Coordinates of C-alpha atoms (C1' of nucleotides) in Angstrom, one line a residue:
Chain A
M7 CA 62.0 32.6 75.8
G8 CA 58.5 33.1 77.2
K9 CA 55.3 32.6 75.4
P10 CA 54.5 35.1 72.7
P11 CA 52.4 37.9 74.1
L12 CA 48.7 37.7 73.3
F13 CA 48.6 41.2 72.2
F14 CA 45.4 41.0 70.1
S15 CA 42.9 41.6 72.8
N16 CA 39.3 41.8 71.6
L17 CA 39.7 45.5 71.2
C18 CA 42.3 45.2 68.5
I19 CA 40.2 43.2 66.1
R20 CA 37.1 45.3 65.8
K21 CA 34.2 44.1 63.7
S22 CA 34.8 45.8 60.5
P23 CA 32.1 48.3 59.7
N24 CA 33.0 48.0 56.1
P25 CA 35.1 44.9 55.4
V26 CA 35.7 46.0 51.9
Q27 CA 38.9 48.0 51.6
N28 CA 38.7 51.8 51.9
T29 CA 39.1 53.3 48.6
N30 CA 41.4 56.2 48.8
P31 CA 40.9 58.7 45.9
Q32 CA 44.3 58.9 44.1
N33 CA 45.8 62.2 43.3
R34 CA 46.3 61.2 39.7
F35 CA 42.6 61.1 39.3
R36 CA 42.3 64.7 40.3
N37 CA 45.2 65.6 38.0
R38 CA 43.4 64.0 35.1
S39 CA 40.3 66.0 35.4
F40 CA 42.4 69.1 36.0
C41 CA 44.2 68.4 32.8
N42 CA 40.9 68.0 30.8
D43 CA 39.6 71.3 32.2
K44 CA 42.7 73.0 30.8
I45 CA 42.3 71.6 27.4
D46 CA 38.6 72.5 27.2
G47 CA 39.5 76.0 28.4
Q48 CA 42.0 76.4 25.6
C49 CA 39.5 75.1 23.0
E50 CA 36.9 77.6 24.2
E51 CA 39.4 80.3 23.6
F52 CA 39.9 79.8 19.9
G53 CA 36.3 78.7 19.6
K54 CA 35.6 82.4 19.5
N55 CA 36.9 82.8 15.9
L56 CA 35.7 79.4 14.9
Q57 CA 33.3 79.1 12.0
N58 CA 30.7 76.5 11.5
T59 CA 32.4 75.2 8.4
D60 CA 35.6 74.6 10.5
V61 CA 33.6 72.4 12.9
V62 CA 32.0 70.4 10.0
F63 CA 35.4 69.9 8.3
A64 CA 36.9 68.8 11.6
Q65 CA 34.1 66.2 12.0
E66 CA 34.7 64.9 8.4
I67 CA 38.5 64.7 9.1
S68 CA 37.9 62.9 12.4
N69 CA 35.7 60.5 10.7
V70 CA 38.2 59.6 8.0
I71 CA 41.2 59.2 10.3
Q72 CA 39.2 57.0 12.7
T73 CA 37.9 54.7 10.0
R74 CA 40.8 54.5 7.5
P75 CA 44.0 52.9 8.7
R76 CA 46.1 54.6 6.0
W77 CA 44.5 57.9 5.9
E78 CA 47.7 59.8 5.7
Q79 CA 48.0 58.9 2.0
T80 CA 44.4 59.8 1.0
L81 CA 43.3 62.6 3.3
L82 CA 44.1 65.5 0.9
S83 CA 42.0 64.0 -1.9
D84 CA 39.3 62.7 0.3
I85 CA 38.3 66.1 1.6
P86 CA 39.0 68.6 -1.0
G87 CA 38.9 72.3 -0.3
V88 CA 40.1 72.1 3.3
N89 CA 43.0 74.2 4.5
F90 CA 44.6 71.6 6.8
V91 CA 47.2 74.1 8.2
D92 CA 44.5 76.5 9.4
P93 CA 44.9 76.4 13.2
N94 CA 41.2 76.6 13.7
V95 CA 40.6 73.4 11.7
Y96 CA 43.4 71.3 13.1
N97 CA 42.8 72.4 16.7
E98 CA 39.2 71.5 16.3
V99 CA 40.2 68.1 15.0
L100 CA 42.5 67.6 18.0
K101 CA 39.7 68.7 20.3
Q102 CA 37.3 66.2 18.8
Q103 CA 39.8 63.4 18.5
K104 CA 40.0 61.5 21.9
N105 CA 42.4 58.9 20.7
V106 CA 45.9 59.9 21.7
L107 CA 47.7 58.0 19.0
L108 CA 45.5 59.4 16.3
S109 CA 45.9 62.9 17.6
V110 CA 49.6 62.6 17.5
R111 CA 49.6 61.1 14.0
F112 CA 47.4 63.9 12.8
Y113 CA 49.6 66.5 14.4
Y114 CA 52.7 65.1 12.7
W115 CA 50.8 64.7 9.4
V116 CA 49.8 68.3 9.4
G117 CA 53.4 69.1 10.3
S118 CA 54.4 67.5 7.0
Q119 CA 52.2 69.8 5.0
N120 CA 53.7 73.1 3.7
G121 CA 53.1 76.2 5.6
F122 CA 52.6 74.6 8.9
S123 CA 54.2 75.8 12.1
P124 CA 53.0 74.3 15.4
D125 CA 51.3 76.8 17.7
P126 CA 51.6 76.5 21.5
V127 CA 47.9 75.7 21.9
S128 CA 48.0 72.6 19.8
C129 CA 51.3 71.6 21.3
N130 CA 49.9 71.9 24.7
M131 CA 46.9 69.9 23.7
I132 CA 48.9 67.0 22.4
F133 CA 51.3 67.1 25.3
S134 CA 48.4 67.1 27.8
R135 CA 46.9 64.1 26.0
L136 CA 50.2 62.2 26.2
V137 CA 50.6 63.0 29.9
E138 CA 47.0 62.0 30.5
A139 CA 47.6 58.7 28.8
K140 CA 50.6 58.3 31.1
A141 CA 52.8 58.0 28.0
A142 CA 55.8 59.5 29.7
I143 CA 58.4 58.6 27.1
A144 CA 56.3 59.9 24.2
A145 CA 55.5 63.1 26.2
K146 CA 59.2 63.6 26.9
S147 CA 60.3 63.2 23.3
F148 CA 57.4 65.4 22.1
L149 CA 58.6 68.1 24.5
E150 CA 62.2 67.7 23.3
E151 CA 61.2 67.8 19.7
T152 CA 58.9 70.8 19.7
K153 CA 60.7 72.7 22.4
F154 CA 57.5 74.5 23.3
E155 CA 56.8 75.8 26.8
P156 CA 53.9 73.8 28.3
E157 CA 51.4 75.4 30.7
P158 CA 52.7 75.0 34.3
G159 CA 49.7 73.1 35.3
C160 CA 50.4 70.6 32.6
L161 CA 54.0 70.3 33.7
E162 CA 52.8 69.5 37.2
S163 CA 50.8 66.6 35.8
Y164 CA 53.8 65.6 33.7
I165 CA 55.8 65.3 37.0
G166 CA 53.4 62.7 38.2
C167 CA 53.5 60.9 34.9
L168 CA 57.3 60.8 34.9
F169 CA 57.4 59.4 38.5
E170 CA 54.9 56.7 37.7
N171 CA 57.1 55.6 34.8
G172 CA 60.2 55.6 37.0
L173 CA 61.7 58.6 35.2
V174 CA 62.7 60.1 38.5
E175 CA 65.6 62.3 37.3
E176 CA 63.5 63.8 34.6
A177 CA 60.8 64.5 37.1
L178 CA 63.2 66.3 39.3
D179 CA 64.4 68.4 36.3
V180 CA 60.8 69.5 35.7
F181 CA 60.6 70.6 39.4
E182 CA 63.6 72.7 38.7
R183 CA 62.1 74.0 35.5
L184 CA 59.0 75.1 37.3
K185 CA 61.1 76.7 40.0
M186 CA 63.0 78.7 37.4
A187 CA 59.8 79.9 35.8
G188 CA 58.7 81.2 39.2
H189 CA 55.8 78.8 39.4
S190 CA 55.0 77.4 42.8
V191 CA 54.2 73.7 42.6
S192 CA 51.1 72.7 44.4
L193 CA 51.2 70.5 47.5
K194 CA 49.3 67.9 45.6
T195 CA 52.1 67.5 43.2
W196 CA 54.8 67.4 45.9
N197 CA 52.8 64.7 47.7
S198 CA 52.2 62.6 44.7
A199 CA 55.9 62.8 43.9
M200 CA 56.7 61.7 47.4
L201 CA 54.1 58.9 47.2
Q202 CA 55.7 57.6 44.0
S203 CA 59.2 57.7 45.5
V204 CA 58.0 55.8 48.6
K205 CA 56.4 53.2 46.3
A206 CA 59.6 52.9 44.4
K207 CA 61.5 52.7 47.7
R208 CA 63.7 55.7 46.5
V209 CA 64.1 57.1 50.0
E210 CA 66.8 59.5 49.0
I211 CA 64.4 61.1 46.6
V212 CA 61.8 61.5 49.4
W213 CA 64.3 63.4 51.5
K214 CA 65.4 65.5 48.5
L215 CA 61.8 66.4 47.7
Y216 CA 61.2 67.2 51.4
S217 CA 64.3 69.5 51.7
D218 CA 63.2 71.2 48.4
M219 CA 59.8 71.8 49.9
L220 CA 61.4 73.3 53.0
E221 CA 63.6 75.5 50.9
R222 CA 60.6 76.8 49.0
E223 CA 58.7 77.3 52.1
V224 CA 56.0 74.8 51.1
V225 CA 54.1 73.6 54.2
G226 CA 53.4 69.9 54.1
D227 CA 50.2 68.3 55.3
V228 CA 49.4 65.1 57.1
D229 CA 49.9 63.1 53.9
T230 CA 53.4 64.6 53.5
I231 CA 54.2 63.4 57.1
G232 CA 52.8 60.0 56.3
Y233 CA 55.2 59.6 53.4
L234 CA 58.1 60.7 55.7
V235 CA 57.1 58.1 58.2
Q236 CA 57.1 55.5 55.5
A237 CA 60.5 56.7 54.3
F238 CA 61.9 56.2 57.8
C239 CA 60.5 52.7 57.8
I240 CA 62.0 51.8 54.5
E241 CA 65.4 53.0 55.8
N242 CA 64.9 50.8 58.9
K243 CA 64.8 53.9 61.1
V244 CA 61.5 52.7 62.6
A245 CA 61.9 54.5 65.9
E246 CA 62.2 57.9 64.1
G247 CA 59.2 57.1 62.0
H248 CA 57.3 56.2 65.1
K249 CA 58.3 59.4 66.8
L250 CA 57.2 61.4 63.9
L251 CA 53.8 59.7 63.8
Q252 CA 53.3 60.4 67.5
Q253 CA 54.1 64.0 66.9
V254 CA 51.4 64.4 64.2
L255 CA 48.9 62.5 66.3
E256 CA 49.5 64.8 69.2
V257 CA 48.7 67.8 67.0
G258 CA 45.5 66.1 66.1
H259 CA 46.2 64.8 62.6
V260 CA 45.8 61.2 61.5
P261 CA 47.9 60.0 58.6
S262 CA 46.7 57.4 56.1
N263 CA 46.6 53.7 56.8
S264 CA 49.7 53.0 54.8
A265 CA 51.9 54.9 57.2
F266 CA 50.5 52.9 60.1
N267 CA 50.8 49.7 58.1
K268 CA 54.5 50.3 57.3
L269 CA 55.2 50.9 61.0
I270 CA 53.2 47.8 62.0
S271 CA 55.0 45.7 59.5
A272 CA 58.4 47.0 60.7
F273 CA 57.5 46.3 64.4
C274 CA 56.3 42.9 63.5
K275 CA 59.6 42.2 61.8
S276 CA 61.5 43.3 64.9
G277 CA 59.2 41.4 67.2
D278 CA 58.1 44.5 69.0
Y279 CA 54.5 43.3 69.5
A280 CA 53.7 45.7 72.3
K281 CA 54.1 48.6 69.8
V282 CA 52.1 46.7 67.2
S283 CA 49.2 46.4 69.6
A284 CA 49.5 50.0 70.6
L285 CA 49.4 51.1 67.0
L286 CA 46.3 49.0 66.3
H287 CA 44.6 50.5 69.3
T288 CA 45.6 54.0 68.2
M289 CA 44.2 53.4 64.7
I290 CA 40.8 52.3 66.2
A291 CA 40.7 55.2 68.7
K292 CA 41.4 57.7 65.9
N293 CA 38.6 56.2 63.7
C294 CA 41.0 55.0 61.1
S295 CA 40.2 51.4 61.1
P296 CA 42.8 48.8 60.5
D297 CA 42.1 47.4 57.1
I298 CA 42.8 44.1 55.4
H299 CA 46.3 45.4 54.5
T300 CA 47.0 46.2 58.2
Y301 CA 46.2 42.7 59.2
Q302 CA 47.9 41.3 56.2
E303 CA 51.1 42.9 57.5
V304 CA 50.5 41.5 60.9
I305 CA 50.0 38.0 59.7
H306 CA 52.9 38.2 57.3
G307 CA 55.1 39.6 60.0
L308 CA 54.1 36.8 62.4
C309 CA 54.7 34.1 59.8
K310 CA 58.1 35.6 59.0
R311 CA 59.1 35.3 62.6
R312 CA 57.8 31.8 62.7
M313 CA 55.0 32.7 65.0
R314 CA 52.6 30.9 62.7
H315 CA 50.3 29.5 65.4
E316 CA 49.7 33.0 66.5
A317 CA 49.2 34.1 62.9
L318 CA 46.6 31.4 62.3
R319 CA 44.8 32.3 65.5
I320 CA 44.5 35.9 64.3
F321 CA 43.5 34.8 60.8
N322 CA 40.6 32.8 62.2
T323 CA 39.6 35.6 64.6
L324 CA 39.5 38.0 61.8
K325 CA 37.1 35.8 59.9
D326 CA 34.9 35.3 63.0
R327 CA 34.7 39.1 63.3
G328 CA 33.4 39.7 59.8
Y329 CA 36.6 40.5 57.9
F330 CA 37.0 38.9 54.5
P331 CA 40.5 37.8 53.9
D332 CA 41.6 38.4 50.3
Q333 CA 43.7 36.4 47.9
V334 CA 47.0 37.8 49.4
M335 CA 46.0 37.0 52.9
Y336 CA 44.9 33.5 52.1
T337 CA 48.2 33.0 50.2
T338 CA 50.2 34.3 53.1
M339 CA 48.4 32.0 55.6
I340 CA 48.7 29.0 53.3
H341 CA 52.4 29.7 53.0
G342 CA 52.7 29.8 56.8
L343 CA 50.9 26.5 57.2
C344 CA 53.0 24.9 54.5
K345 CA 56.2 26.0 56.3
M346 CA 54.8 24.4 59.5
K347 CA 54.1 21.3 57.3
W348 CA 50.5 21.5 58.3
L349 CA 49.4 20.4 54.8
G350 CA 45.9 19.4 56.0
D351 CA 45.1 22.9 57.2
A352 CA 46.7 24.4 54.1
R353 CA 44.5 22.3 51.8
K354 CA 41.5 23.3 53.9
L355 CA 42.2 27.0 53.4
W356 CA 42.8 26.4 49.7
F357 CA 39.4 24.9 49.2
E358 CA 37.8 27.5 51.5
M359 CA 39.1 30.3 49.4
I360 CA 37.9 28.7 46.2
N361 CA 34.5 28.2 47.8
K362 CA 34.3 31.8 48.6
G363 CA 35.0 32.7 45.0
I364 CA 38.6 33.8 45.5
F365 CA 40.8 32.0 43.1
P366 CA 44.4 31.0 43.7
N367 CA 46.9 32.9 41.6
E368 CA 50.5 31.9 40.7
H369 CA 51.7 32.8 44.2
T370 CA 49.1 30.6 45.9
Y371 CA 49.8 27.7 43.6
N372 CA 53.5 27.9 44.2
V373 CA 53.2 28.1 47.9
L374 CA 51.0 24.9 48.1
I375 CA 53.0 23.0 45.4
N376 CA 56.2 23.8 47.3
G377 CA 54.6 22.6 50.6
L378 CA 53.4 19.4 48.9
W379 CA 56.9 18.6 47.6
R380 CA 58.5 19.3 50.9
T381 CA 56.2 16.9 52.7
G382 CA 56.7 14.2 50.1
N383 CA 53.2 14.5 48.6
T384 CA 54.7 14.0 45.1
E385 CA 51.6 12.9 43.3
E386 CA 49.5 15.7 44.6
A387 CA 52.2 18.2 43.8
E388 CA 52.4 17.0 40.2
K389 CA 48.7 17.1 39.8
L390 CA 48.4 20.6 41.2
Y391 CA 51.2 21.7 38.9
K392 CA 49.3 20.4 35.9
N393 CA 46.3 22.3 37.1
M394 CA 48.4 25.5 37.4
C395 CA 49.8 25.1 33.9
E396 CA 46.3 24.8 32.6
R397 CA 45.5 28.1 34.2
G398 CA 48.5 29.6 32.5
Y399 CA 50.6 30.1 35.6
G400 CA 53.2 27.6 34.7
E401 CA 55.7 29.6 32.7
F402 CA 57.3 31.7 35.3
I403 CA 60.8 31.3 36.6
V404 CA 59.5 30.8 40.2
S405 CA 57.1 28.0 39.1
Y406 CA 59.9 26.2 37.3
N407 CA 62.1 26.6 40.3
T408 CA 59.5 25.3 42.7
M409 CA 59.0 22.3 40.5
I410 CA 62.7 21.6 39.8
N411 CA 63.5 21.9 43.4
G412 CA 60.6 19.7 44.5
L413 CA 61.5 17.0 41.9
C414 CA 65.1 17.1 43.0
L415 CA 64.2 16.9 46.7
N416 CA 62.2 13.8 45.9
G417 CA 64.8 12.2 43.8
K418 CA 63.0 12.6 40.5
L419 CA 66.1 13.8 38.8
D420 CA 65.2 12.9 35.2
E421 CA 61.9 14.9 35.4
A422 CA 63.8 17.8 36.9
H423 CA 66.2 17.7 34.0
V424 CA 63.3 17.6 31.5
L425 CA 61.8 20.8 33.0
F426 CA 65.2 22.4 33.0
D427 CA 65.5 21.7 29.3
Q428 CA 61.9 23.0 28.8
M429 CA 62.8 26.3 30.3
A430 CA 65.3 26.9 27.5
E431 CA 62.7 26.1 24.9
K432 CA 60.3 28.5 26.5
G433 CA 63.0 31.2 26.6
I434 CA 63.0 31.4 30.4
V435 CA 66.5 32.0 31.7
P436 CA 67.5 29.9 34.7
D437 CA 68.8 31.7 37.7
T438 CA 71.1 30.8 40.6
I439 CA 68.1 29.1 42.4
T440 CA 67.5 26.9 39.5
Y441 CA 71.1 25.8 39.3
N442 CA 71.4 25.4 43.0
S443 CA 68.4 23.1 43.1
L444 CA 69.9 20.9 40.4
I445 CA 73.4 20.9 41.8
Q446 CA 72.1 19.9 45.2
G447 CA 69.6 17.4 43.9
F448 CA 72.1 15.5 41.7
S449 CA 75.0 15.7 44.2
K450 CA 72.9 14.5 47.1
R451 CA 71.9 11.4 45.2
G452 CA 75.6 10.6 44.4
K453 CA 75.5 12.0 40.9
I454 CA 78.5 14.2 41.5
S455 CA 79.6 14.7 37.9
E456 CA 76.1 16.1 37.1
G457 CA 76.3 18.4 40.1
R458 CA 79.7 19.6 38.9
Y459 CA 78.2 20.1 35.4
F460 CA 75.4 22.4 36.7
L461 CA 77.8 24.4 38.9
D462 CA 80.0 24.8 35.8
Q463 CA 76.9 26.0 33.8
L464 CA 75.9 28.4 36.5
L465 CA 79.4 30.0 36.4
K466 CA 79.4 30.0 32.6
Q467 CA 76.1 31.9 32.5
G468 CA 77.9 34.6 34.6
L469 CA 75.6 34.1 37.5
Q470 CA 76.8 34.8 41.0
P471 CA 77.1 31.5 42.9
S472 CA 76.0 31.3 46.5
T473 CA 77.0 29.3 49.5
A474 CA 74.5 26.7 48.6
S475 CA 76.0 26.3 45.1
Y476 CA 79.1 24.7 46.6
T477 CA 78.1 23.2 49.9
V478 CA 76.5 19.9 49.0
L479 CA 79.1 19.3 46.2
I480 CA 82.0 19.8 48.6
E481 CA 80.3 17.6 51.2
K482 CA 79.8 14.8 48.7
L483 CA 83.3 15.0 47.3
C484 CA 84.7 14.7 50.8
E485 CA 82.5 11.8 51.5
A486 CA 83.7 10.1 48.3
G487 CA 87.2 10.7 49.4
N488 CA 88.0 13.3 46.8
V489 CA 89.2 15.9 49.2
G490 CA 91.6 17.4 46.6
E491 CA 88.7 18.5 44.3
A492 CA 86.7 19.7 47.3
K493 CA 89.6 21.9 48.2
A494 CA 89.7 23.3 44.7
F495 CA 86.0 24.2 44.9
W496 CA 86.7 25.7 48.3
K497 CA 89.3 28.0 46.8
D498 CA 87.1 28.9 43.9
M499 CA 84.3 29.8 46.3
V500 CA 86.5 32.0 48.5
D501 CA 88.0 33.7 45.4
R502 CA 84.5 34.6 44.3
G503 CA 83.7 36.1 47.6
V504 CA 81.3 33.4 48.7
E505 CA 81.2 32.5 52.4
P506 CA 81.7 28.7 52.9
A507 CA 78.9 27.0 54.9
V508 CA 79.8 25.8 58.5
S509 CA 78.8 22.3 57.5
A510 CA 81.4 22.4 54.6
H511 CA 84.1 22.9 57.2
D512 CA 82.9 19.8 59.0
A513 CA 82.8 17.9 55.8
M514 CA 86.4 18.9 55.0
I515 CA 87.6 17.7 58.5
L516 CA 85.8 14.4 58.2
G517 CA 87.2 13.9 54.6
L518 CA 90.7 14.6 55.8
C519 CA 90.3 12.1 58.7
E520 CA 89.0 9.4 56.3
Q521 CA 92.1 10.0 54.2
G522 CA 94.3 9.5 57.3
N523 CA 95.3 13.1 57.2
V524 CA 94.4 14.0 60.8
A525 CA 97.1 16.6 61.1
E526 CA 95.4 18.7 58.4
G527 CA 92.1 17.9 59.9
M528 CA 93.3 19.5 63.2
E529 CA 94.4 22.6 61.2
W530 CA 90.9 23.0 59.8
L531 CA 89.4 22.6 63.2
G532 CA 91.7 25.4 64.5
T533 CA 90.5 27.6 61.6
M534 CA 86.9 26.9 62.6
L535 CA 87.4 27.6 66.2
K536 CA 89.3 30.8 65.5
S537 CA 86.4 31.9 63.3
R538 CA 84.0 31.1 66.2
L539 CA 82.2 28.5 64.1
K540 CA 80.6 25.6 65.9
P541 CA 81.7 22.2 64.6
Q542 CA 79.3 19.3 64.7
K543 CA 79.6 16.7 67.5
Q544 CA 80.4 14.0 64.9
T545 CA 83.4 16.1 63.7
F546 CA 84.9 16.3 67.2
E547 CA 84.3 12.6 67.8
R548 CA 85.8 11.5 64.5
L549 CA 88.9 13.6 65.3
V550 CA 89.2 12.2 68.8
Q551 CA 89.0 8.6 67.3
C552 CA 91.5 9.3 64.5
L553 CA 93.9 11.1 66.8
S554 CA 93.9 8.3 69.4
K555 CA 94.3 5.7 66.6
A556 CA 97.3 7.7 65.4
D557 CA 98.7 7.6 68.9
K558 CA 98.3 11.4 69.3
L559 CA 96.7 11.1 72.7
S560 CA 97.6 14.5 73.8
D561 CA 95.7 16.0 70.8
A562 CA 92.9 13.6 71.3
L563 CA 92.4 14.7 74.9
F564 CA 92.7 18.3 73.9
V565 CA 89.8 17.9 71.4
L566 CA 87.8 16.0 73.9
D567 CA 88.3 18.7 76.5
Y568 CA 87.3 21.3 74.0
M569 CA 84.1 19.6 73.0
L570 CA 83.1 19.1 76.6
K571 CA 83.7 22.7 77.3
M572 CA 81.4 23.6 74.3
G573 CA 78.7 21.7 76.0
F574 CA 78.6 18.6 73.9
E575 CA 77.6 15.2 75.3
V576 CA 80.2 12.7 74.3
S577 CA 79.0 9.3 73.0
E578 CA 80.0 6.4 75.2
Y579 CA 81.9 4.5 72.5
I580 CA 84.3 7.4 72.2
F581 CA 85.1 7.2 75.9
L582 CA 85.4 3.4 75.7
S583 CA 87.8 3.6 72.8
L584 CA 89.9 6.1 74.7
V585 CA 90.0 4.0 77.8
K586 CA 91.0 1.0 75.8
K587 CA 93.8 3.0 74.2
L588 CA 95.0 4.2 77.5
C589 CA 95.0 0.7 78.9
Q590 CA 97.0 -0.5 76.0
D591 CA 99.6 2.2 76.3
N592 CA 99.6 2.0 80.0
S593 CA 100.5 5.7 80.2
S594 CA 99.8 7.1 83.7
H595 CA 100.3 10.6 82.5
F596 CA 97.4 10.5 79.9
E597 CA 95.3 8.6 82.3
M598 CA 95.6 11.4 84.8
C599 CA 94.8 14.0 82.2
F600 CA 91.8 12.0 81.1
G601 CA 90.6 11.6 84.7
R602 CA 90.8 15.3 85.2
I603 CA 88.8 16.1 82.1
L604 CA 86.1 13.6 83.2
E605 CA 86.0 15.1 86.6
R606 CA 85.5 18.6 85.2
S607 CA 82.8 17.5 82.8
R608 CA 80.9 15.8 85.6
G609 CA 81.2 18.9 87.8
S610 CA 79.7 21.2 85.2
Chain B
dG30 C1' 50.7 43.7 50.2
dT31 C1' 51.7 37.4 48.7
dA32 C1' 55.7 32.9 45.6
dG33 C1' 61.0 29.5 44.5
dG34 C1' 66.7 28.7 47.7
dG35 C1' 69.0 29.3 52.4
dT36 C1' 68.2 30.5 57.1
dT37 C1' 67.1 28.2 62.2
dA38 C1' 66.6 24.8 66.1
dG39 C1' 65.2 20.6 67.2

DNA sequence: GTAGGGTTAG
């Protein structure tokens, strides 16, 4: 492996003309004003027959329902002489009343009066309000209850509202409904549906929407293509996404930053830095500056691929060139530094961000606390945890797991147990990571029965165990000479579809050797080699020793030969013990075999 | 857009 390419030439990190993020006007904003225009238009329409007294009554009613919590019981007597079921009056009330909840309550209250039948105008008004307030579920049940036919424009806004609330199937139904009504949905709505699907990573919906668009002969724009590029990235079809982007660029269009960012993120992950660099250059050339999110992807991608030095270099260059890293970027960088165990630099960044007025959030706290635990800075970790709790970030599953794992790593088992109990009191449900930390922490320190207990609890909670749930326990049982129980756990693990760790194989072989059961040890070695798993040097050596001790010289030499072929360097004492054995036995045949093996290993 | 495990190679 050569050095990582220095792809960030000066050109790529341009001094940001406006380091503050670009604010992209969201579609929903436009929808909202569109929705209001509609309502006001409707109101104007029946304003024609409106009399002054109606407006005055409406004001009185509005006043009462806004100020009296239980107005439903008194409204009739409070304002005598009003015909509440007169559409002019109640529509005027709905118009005046900006509070969605009160509007709905008033609507239902009027509905409970005799002689009332909802008219489409008021239904549409209530429905629009609910959509505007993003109350998707309320809007949906209102629609089902009243069974009125909303304005197509309102239904379009409703689609966005449903998408934002994750009610994808319902949103697609509304698309169908508009299609049946012969209404052609605006590109804005198609695009916002696609955007929501991309955000929810529902790629299949993106493709469905796009094929519907084609079917209805709706021509997409550069935003549409941007969403398709992102969809390709989510599906890991980065090359196709990249090709599509290049096609749009050739025609002279430039998609939004997020399409570029997704591609950059994907190429960072696959380590294709030449493409990352090219994309950054393209962005700059097309006057679509890389923003803080773009560089955030780059730094995150580099940290993920353990190119943290490079990430730090870019992070510092960005600061030099006038960018202002935000909370997320600082957190990502501190995380990278903690992984490198560069706690000094991590601390420096921590204080730097605070000095700049950017305060650590629960992510930042967790990253640093975890780094402190992993480097044995126990006192500082505990202090920072206390500080985090004071800020109200202490009661998340992740913060508990960070602490429990950190305490376990540092042998503070009792404290870990206390926190585990505290979780139950706070109603935070432990997950596999919580249990794994405890199983490993206790088992590693020889507390096998506690380890066994936590594994048992994990399974009793119906959680799916992972490789790590069993590994240390099996290793420790083998070390303690309890190979039988280790085998039972092994079987349980395999039955549950969990892949045993390579090191667990090694542990089993060593355990069997210690028990004097070399023959079975050899069987396990055979299984390992057949599965192309690489045993540890120690495993081979222990087998050679035990085999020679059991006078199985032929097997011992076979194992020795195998390990040399796998490129291991054999410890001197192993050779010495073999030579001693051969001298004792005075066997010229094995001596010859041994000599040949040695010759070959020297030759290679 | 960021966090906890394990992963890896050393």
